[in-house]
Amino acid sequence: MAKIAYILLCHKDPDAVIRQAERLTATGDHIAIHFDARSSAAEYQQITSALGGNAHVTFADKRIKCGWGEWSLVRATLNTLTTAVAAFPQATHFYMLSGDCMPIKTAEYTHRFLDTHDADFIENVDYFKGNWIKTGLREDRLIYRHFFNERKSKRLFYAVLELQRHLRLDRKPPRDMQIRIGSQWWCLRRETVEKIFVFLTQRRDVLRFFSTTWIPDETFFQTVVPHLVPRDEIHDRTLTFLMFSDYGMPVTFYNDHYDMLLGQDYLFARKISPEAQDLKRRLGLLYAARDVPFQISGEGPELFKFLTGRGRVGRRFASRFWEKESTLGRERELLVVVCKKWHVAKRVLERIRQTTNVPAVEYIFNEEDAALPDLGGIQTTVEKRSRHRRALMRMLFDYYETDRMMVCMDPGNIELLEDFAADRSVTRLLEIECTFSDDYLIGHAMRVGLAGEQTSADTFARLLPTIRNDILFESDRIRDAAFQNHHRFCETGDLEKNAQALAHFLSIPHQTARDIIDGPQLFVD
């Protein structure tokens, strides 16, 4: 029966490392841990003290200071793998993990799977033809030597790269090896690992080459294993379920992804959010369980591509209760009042409330303390309201039991305006144009933190034109967007024209609109 030695590379959260090691060894498997030498000695001591008495746990003989994209990650992996091979002679498989990985199958299922498939599992595609790299450097990762970390020493990294390009110091990969690339989360059989160690003692040139490539943890094992093992004994895939966005960022899993994860044809998943404590608890219990049936659907990657490819429609995996729909509803009408002077818009809204029965909410996407009913938590912060804007408005429509709703927005909320205008509901826009005195702009600057009580007159003289231009720019953007059903009335405009704009906006008689806006106090600061 398969017995696994997990190779764990980690650099933080010693409590989580301890729990992960205890979880994986409780069913009889082993784990070899490399805790980054950049991390504190106290944290490493905490781990070794907690796990030192566990016969199924060992630690890399030498800790390495690791950096993303560096050879140090491969060096740390080789050190830990060497320790694991010596410490666990009964181990049949060596499975690479990170601290963000969690099992999504039982140990029973995992062992049975490895017994059934006598092969190495390592993603490996042709480096130059496989289109595996989506962004950033490609050929330059290999043909030039990299001595600095791109993230930590960006200027040096690219300066040395440009110098090599200028001097034509490019090099060729080892001629007898086809360079391949893939995920670093592999599972290799013991005989394969032993072949790798023998090969590396004979081919120091391969070590020298990869040690100065960029991101070698995606190419080193992926190239060496197919060079040593027949193709029919390699499955070109990882057993760890992970997905990346179009920008190359790993997709993170949360508490509500439990059922989706269990349905994937993988043994582990990465990357589990540190905040997903309930998901970690359930997956931890799952690993030790027995006789658990799994319905493998395997739709995760394609479903992710489908949903993210549809743009901003408000849906994703295992959507929260407020994200199950993506539109306000074809039959609904959203009335948006846009005004930079919030107090003016609020006055208009109050007069509309007194004249019509249209429910209205004020600057809910701008004011943290805007009056809102309890909607299950989605209303608690401006950031949440903006992120789930369509869902929030849909719930407000339901709360007020109406198909017409009015809301105030700042002209700077152009993204929200565009989003609502693109909805299948009817969106009407009323832009209220105000005049801005210097005194008002000074007060505005102080309210938003651009100025204070001690700000000098010279500073205000330089600042006010900029603020005024920003306000004009926001208004121009709204006009350039060419929204349908866009109506406008102005503080300095004719009363009859303003009333006509309001009447069209609200679909009310002209005289009713005139009564709403008639009066000297509407635009008073």
mmCIF file of N, CA, C and O in Angstrom, residues 36 38 65-68 70 148-157 214:
data_model
loop_
_atom_site.group_PDB
_atom_site.id
_atom_site.type_symbol
_atom_site.label_atom_id
_atom_site.label_comp_id
_atom_site.label_asym_id
_atom_site.label_seq_id
_atom_site.Cartn_x
_atom_site.Cartn_y
_atom_site.Cartn_z
ATOM 1 N N ASP A 36 11.500 28.210 6.231
ATOM 2 C CA ASP A 36 12.406 29.197 5.636
ATOM 3 C C ASP A 36 13.359 29.798 6.680
ATOM 4 O O ASP A 36 12.938 30.232 7.757
ATOM 5 N N ARG A 38 14.694 32.550 6.606
ATOM 6 C CA ARG A 38 14.419 33.972 6.812
ATOM 7 C C ARG A 38 13.424 34.194 7.960
ATOM 8 O O ARG A 38 13.327 35.308 8.487
ATOM 9 N N LYS A 65 17.547 30.269 3.060
ATOM 10 C CA LYS A 65 16.804 31.524 2.915
ATOM 11 C C LYS A 65 16.230 31.569 1.501
ATOM 12 O O LYS A 65 16.971 31.691 0.529
ATOM 13 N N CYS A 66 14.930 31.449 1.415
ATOM 14 C CA CYS A 66 14.278 31.308 0.108
ATOM 15 C C CYS A 66 13.730 32.641 -0.396
ATOM 16 O O CYS A 66 13.298 33.491 0.390
ATOM 17 N N GLY A 67 13.741 32.801 -1.700
ATOM 18 C CA GLY A 67 13.162 33.970 -2.349
ATOM 19 C C GLY A 67 12.350 33.531 -3.548
ATOM 20 O O GLY A 67 12.749 32.620 -4.285
ATOM 21 N N TRP A 68 11.194 34.172 -3.738
ATOM 22 C CA TRP A 68 10.326 33.788 -4.844
ATOM 23 C C TRP A 68 11.087 33.907 -6.170
ATOM 24 O O TRP A 68 11.752 34.895 -6.446
ATOM 25 N N GLU A 70 13.656 32.212 -7.113
ATOM 26 C CA GLU A 70 15.086 31.923 -7.014
ATOM 27 C C GLU A 70 15.362 30.417 -6.991
ATOM 28 O O GLU A 70 14.492 29.599 -6.667
ATOM 29 N N PHE A 148 20.027 38.230 -9.262
ATOM 30 C CA PHE A 148 19.282 39.080 -8.333
ATOM 31 C C PHE A 148 17.797 38.728 -8.391
ATOM 32 O O PHE A 148 17.304 38.233 -9.413
ATOM 33 N N ASN A 149 17.106 39.029 -7.294
ATOM 34 C CA ASN A 149 15.679 38.733 -7.217
ATOM 35 C C ASN A 149 14.890 39.871 -7.856
ATOM 36 O O ASN A 149 15.034 41.029 -7.468
ATOM 37 N N GLU A 150 14.044 39.510 -8.802
ATOM 38 C CA GLU A 150 13.288 40.528 -9.548
ATOM 39 C C GLU A 150 12.362 41.323 -8.642
ATOM 40 O O GLU A 150 12.118 42.509 -8.878
ATOM 41 N N ARG A 151 11.824 40.694 -7.603
ATOM 42 C CA ARG A 151 10.893 41.386 -6.714
ATOM 43 C C ARG A 151 11.612 42.273 -5.697
ATOM 44 O O ARG A 151 11.125 43.337 -5.340
ATOM 45 N N LYS A 152 12.757 41.845 -5.244
ATOM 46 C CA LYS A 152 13.466 42.587 -4.203
ATOM 47 C C LYS A 152 14.462 43.602 -4.774
ATOM 48 O O LYS A 152 14.711 44.639 -4.164
ATOM 49 N N SER A 153 15.068 43.259 -5.902
ATOM 50 C CA SER A 153 16.085 44.132 -6.497
ATOM 51 C C SER A 153 15.773 44.325 -7.977
ATOM 52 O O SER A 153 16.538 43.932 -8.859
ATOM 53 N N LYS A 154 14.643 44.936 -8.246
ATOM 54 C CA LYS A 154 14.149 45.040 -9.620
ATOM 55 C C LYS A 154 15.141 45.759 -10.538
ATOM 56 O O LYS A 154 15.396 45.323 -11.663
ATOM 57 N N ARG A 155 15.700 46.866 -10.065
ATOM 58 C CA ARG A 155 16.607 47.632 -10.916
ATOM 59 C C ARG A 155 17.854 46.824 -11.264
ATOM 60 O O ARG A 155 18.297 46.798 -12.425
ATOM 61 N N LEU A 156 18.433 46.139 -10.279
ATOM 62 C CA LEU A 156 19.609 45.311 -10.542
ATOM 63 C C LEU A 156 19.264 44.139 -11.442
ATOM 64 O O LEU A 156 20.031 43.777 -12.350
ATOM 65 N N PHE A 157 18.108 43.527 -11.187
ATOM 66 C CA PHE A 157 17.684 42.376 -11.978
ATOM 67 C C PHE A 157 17.653 42.741 -13.465
ATOM 68 O O PHE A 157 18.235 42.048 -14.316
ATOM 69 N N TRP A 214 15.677 31.844 -13.998
ATOM 70 C CA TRP A 214 14.672 32.553 -13.219
ATOM 71 C C TRP A 214 13.421 31.667 -13.076
ATOM 72 O O TRP A 214 12.935 31.103 -14.040
#
